[in-house]
């Protein structure tokens, strides 16, 4: 599990070059679509610079953020605890706060 987390951290740090404001908007859209099975990827592509990300990158970002948000909701994690845990995983403070 520890190695798996380290791999996700490296991917996140390499791939995510999105402002915390755009990340927050991205998360709002994920929360809006969390119940739907059909995710509208073009909507997410418009939120971030689609040219800087491949379709696979966007799907990966959606999958990762969906997992984090669903888990936080399922276990009723307080915002401050989630923020702290994400920072310990290597998320920049601004991005952890946006989630």
Coordinates of N, CA and C in Angstrom, one line a residue:
X1 N 0.8 -1.2 0.0 CA 0.0 0.0 0.0 C 0.9 1.2 0.0
X2 N 1.9 1.2 0.8 CA 2.8 2.4 0.9 C 3.4 2.7 -0.5
X3 N 3.9 1.7 -1.2 CA 4.5 1.9 -2.5 C 3.4 2.4 -3.5
X4 N 2.2 1.9 -3.4 CA 1.1 2.3 -4.3 C 0.8 3.8 -4.0
X5 N 0.8 4.3 -2.8 CA 0.6 5.7 -2.5 C 1.7 6.5 -3.0
X6 N 2.9 6.1 -2.9 CA 4.1 6.8 -3.4 C 4.0 7.0 -4.9
X7 N 3.5 6.0 -5.6 CA 3.3 6.1 -7.1 C 2.3 7.1 -7.4
X8 N 1.2 7.2 -6.7 CA 0.1 8.2 -7.0 C 0.6 9.6 -6.7
X9 N 1.4 9.7 -5.6 CA 2.0 11.0 -5.2 C 2.9 11.5 -6.4
X10 N 3.7 10.6 -6.9 CA 4.6 11.0 -8.0 C 3.8 11.4 -9.2
X11 N 2.8 10.6 -9.5 CA 2.0 10.9 -10.7 C 1.3 12.3 -10.5
X12 N 0.8 12.5 -9.3 CA 0.1 13.8 -9.0 C 1.0 15.0 -9.2
X13 N 2.2 14.8 -8.6 CA 3.2 16.0 -8.7 C 3.7 16.2 -10.1
X14 N 3.8 15.1 -10.9 CA 4.2 15.3 -12.3 C 3.2 15.9 -13.2
X15 N 1.9 15.4 -13.0 CA 0.9 15.7 -13.9 C 0.0 16.9 -13.6
X16 N -0.2 17.2 -12.3 CA -1.2 18.2 -11.9 C -0.5 19.5 -11.8
X17 N -0.7 20.3 -12.9 CA -0.2 21.7 -12.9 C -1.5 22.6 -13.1
X18 N -2.4 22.5 -12.2 CA -3.7 23.2 -12.3 C -3.7 24.1 -11.1
X19 N -4.3 25.3 -11.2 CA -4.4 26.2 -10.1 C -5.4 25.6 -9.1
X20 N -5.2 26.0 -7.8 CA -6.1 25.5 -6.8 C -7.6 25.9 -7.1
X21 N -7.8 27.1 -7.7 CA -9.1 27.5 -8.1 C -9.8 26.5 -9.1
X22 N -9.0 26.2 -10.1 CA -9.5 25.3 -11.1 C -9.7 23.9 -10.5
X23 N -8.8 23.5 -9.6 CA -9.0 22.2 -9.0 C -10.3 22.2 -8.2
X24 N -10.6 23.2 -7.5 CA -11.8 23.3 -6.7 C -13.0 23.2 -7.6
X25 N -13.0 23.9 -8.8 CA -14.1 23.8 -9.7 C -14.2 22.4 -10.3
X26 N -13.1 21.8 -10.5 CA -13.0 20.4 -11.0 C -13.7 19.5 -10.0
X27 N -13.4 19.7 -8.7 CA -14.0 18.8 -7.6 C -15.5 19.1 -7.5
X28 N -15.9 20.3 -7.6 CA -17.3 20.6 -7.6 C -18.1 19.8 -8.7
X29 N -17.5 19.8 -9.9 CA -18.1 19.0 -10.9 C -18.1 17.5 -10.6
X30 N -17.0 17.0 -10.0 CA -17.0 15.6 -9.7 C -18.1 15.3 -8.7
X31 N -18.2 16.1 -7.7 CA -19.3 15.9 -6.7 C -20.7 16.0 -7.3
X32 N -20.8 16.8 -8.3 CA -22.1 16.9 -9.0 C -22.4 15.6 -9.8
X33 N -21.3 15.0 -10.3 CA -21.5 13.8 -11.1 C -21.2 12.5 -10.4
X34 N -20.9 12.5 -9.1 CA -20.5 11.3 -8.4 C -21.6 10.2 -8.4
X35 N -22.8 10.6 -8.5 CA -23.9 9.6 -8.6 C -24.1 9.1 -10.0
X36 N -23.7 9.8 -11.0 CA -23.9 9.4 -12.4 C -22.9 8.5 -12.8
X37 N -23.3 7.5 -13.7 CA -22.3 6.6 -14.2 C -21.6 7.1 -15.4
X38 N -22.3 8.0 -16.2 CA -21.7 8.6 -17.4 C -21.1 9.9 -17.1
X39 N -19.8 10.0 -17.0 CA -19.1 11.2 -16.8 C -18.9 12.0 -18.1
X40 N -19.1 13.2 -18.1 CA -19.0 14.1 -19.3 C -17.6 14.6 -19.3
X41 N -16.7 13.9 -19.9 CA -15.3 14.3 -19.9 C -15.0 15.6 -20.6
X42 N -15.8 16.0 -21.6 CA -15.6 17.3 -22.3 C -15.8 18.4 -21.3
X43 N -16.7 18.3 -20.3 CA -16.9 19.3 -19.4 C -15.7 19.5 -18.5
X44 N -15.0 18.4 -18.1 CA -13.8 18.5 -17.3 C -12.6 19.1 -18.1
X45 N -12.6 18.7 -19.4 CA -11.6 19.2 -20.3 C -11.6 20.7 -20.4
X46 N -12.8 21.2 -20.4 CA -13.0 22.7 -20.5 C -12.6 23.4 -19.3
X47 N -12.7 22.7 -18.1 CA -12.3 23.4 -16.9 C -10.8 23.6 -16.7
X48 N -10.0 22.6 -17.3 CA -8.6 22.8 -17.3 C -8.1 22.9 -18.7
X49 N -6.9 23.3 -18.9 CA -6.4 23.5 -20.3 C -6.3 22.1 -20.9
X50 N -7.2 21.7 -21.7 CA -7.3 20.4 -22.3 C -6.1 20.1 -23.1
X51 N -5.4 21.1 -23.7 CA -4.3 20.8 -24.5 C -3.0 20.4 -23.7
X52 N -3.0 20.7 -22.4 CA -1.9 20.3 -21.6 C -2.1 18.9 -21.0
X53 N -3.2 18.3 -21.2 CA -3.5 17.0 -20.6 C -4.1 16.1 -21.7
X54 N -3.6 14.8 -21.7 CA -4.2 13.8 -22.6 C -5.6 13.4 -22.0
X55 N -6.4 12.7 -22.8 CA -7.6 12.2 -22.3 C -7.4 11.2 -21.2
X56 N -6.3 10.5 -21.2 CA -6.0 9.5 -20.2 C -5.6 10.3 -18.9
X57 N -4.9 11.4 -19.0 CA -4.6 12.2 -17.8 C -5.8 12.7 -17.1
X58 N -6.8 13.2 -17.9 CA -8.0 13.8 -17.4 C -8.8 12.7 -16.7
X59 N -8.9 11.5 -17.4 CA -9.6 10.4 -16.8 C -9.0 9.9 -15.5
X60 N -7.6 9.9 -15.4 CA -6.9 9.6 -14.2 C -7.1 10.5 -13.1
X61 N -7.1 11.8 -13.5 CA -7.4 12.9 -12.5 C -8.8 12.7 -11.9
X62 N -9.8 12.5 -12.8 CA -11.2 12.3 -12.3 C -11.2 11.1 -11.4
X63 N -10.6 10.0 -11.8 CA -10.7 8.7 -11.0 C -10.0 9.0 -9.6
X64 N -8.9 9.6 -9.6 CA -8.2 9.8 -8.3 C -9.0 10.7 -7.4
X65 N -9.5 11.8 -7.9 CA -10.2 12.8 -7.1 C -11.6 12.2 -6.7
X66 N -12.2 11.4 -7.6 CA -13.4 10.8 -7.2 C -13.2 9.8 -6.1
X67 N -12.2 9.1 -6.1 CA -11.9 8.1 -5.0 C -11.7 8.9 -3.7
X68 N -10.9 10.0 -3.7 CA -10.6 10.7 -2.5 C -11.9 11.3 -2.0
X69 N -12.7 12.0 -2.9 CA -13.9 12.6 -2.4 C -15.0 11.6 -1.9
X70 N -15.1 10.5 -2.6 CA -16.1 9.5 -2.2 C -15.7 8.9 -0.9
X71 N -14.4 8.6 -0.7 CA -14.0 8.1 0.6 C -14.2 9.0 1.7
X72 N -13.9 10.3 1.5 CA -14.0 11.3 2.5 C -15.5 11.5 2.9
X73 N -16.4 11.4 1.9 CA -17.8 11.5 2.2 C -18.3 10.2 2.9
X74 N -17.9 9.1 2.5 CA -18.3 7.8 3.1 C -17.9 7.7 4.5
X75 N -16.7 8.2 4.9 CA -16.2 8.1 6.3 C -16.4 9.4 7.0
X76 N -17.2 10.3 6.5 CA -17.5 11.6 7.2 C -16.2 12.2 7.7
X77 N -15.2 12.4 6.9 CA -14.0 13.0 7.3 C -14.1 14.5 7.3
X78 N -13.7 15.1 8.4 CA -13.7 16.5 8.6 C -12.7 17.2 7.6
X79 N -13.1 18.4 7.1 CA -12.3 19.1 6.1 C -10.8 19.3 6.6
X80 N -10.7 19.6 7.9 CA -9.3 19.9 8.4 C -8.5 18.6 8.4
X81 N -9.1 17.4 8.7 CA -8.4 16.2 8.7 C -8.0 15.8 7.3
X82 N -8.9 15.9 6.3 CA -8.6 15.6 4.9 C -7.5 16.5 4.4
X83 N -7.5 17.8 4.7 CA -6.5 18.7 4.3 C -5.2 18.3 4.9
X84 N -5.1 17.9 6.1 CA -3.8 17.5 6.7 C -3.3 16.2 6.1
X85 N -4.2 15.2 5.9 CA -3.8 13.9 5.3 C -3.3 14.1 3.9
X86 N -3.9 14.9 3.1 CA -3.5 15.2 1.7 C -2.1 15.9 1.7
X87 N -1.9 16.8 2.6 CA -0.6 17.4 2.7 C 0.5 16.5 3.0
X88 N 0.2 15.5 3.9 CA 1.1 14.5 4.3 C 1.5 13.6 3.1
X89 N 0.5 13.4 2.2 CA 0.8 12.6 1.0 C 1.5 13.4 0.0
X90 N 1.7 14.7 0.2 CA 2.5 15.5 -0.8 C 1.7 16.5 -1.6
X91 N 0.4 16.6 -1.4 CA -0.3 17.6 -2.1 C 0.1 19.0 -1.6
X92 N 0.2 19.9 -2.5 CA 0.5 21.3 -2.1 C -0.6 21.8 -1.2
X93 N -0.3 22.7 -0.3 CA -1.3 23.2 0.7 C -2.5 23.7 0.0
X94 N -2.3 24.5 -1.1 CA -3.4 25.1 -1.8 C -4.3 24.1 -2.4
X95 N -3.8 23.0 -3.0 CA -4.6 21.9 -3.6 C -5.3 21.1 -2.5
X96 N -4.6 20.8 -1.4 CA -5.3 20.1 -0.3 C -6.5 20.9 0.2
X97 N -6.3 22.2 0.3 CA -7.4 23.1 0.8 C -8.5 23.2 -0.2
X98 N -8.2 23.1 -1.5 CA -9.3 23.1 -2.5 C -10.1 21.9 -2.5
X99 N -9.6 20.8 -2.1 CA -10.4 19.5 -2.0 C -11.3 19.6 -0.8

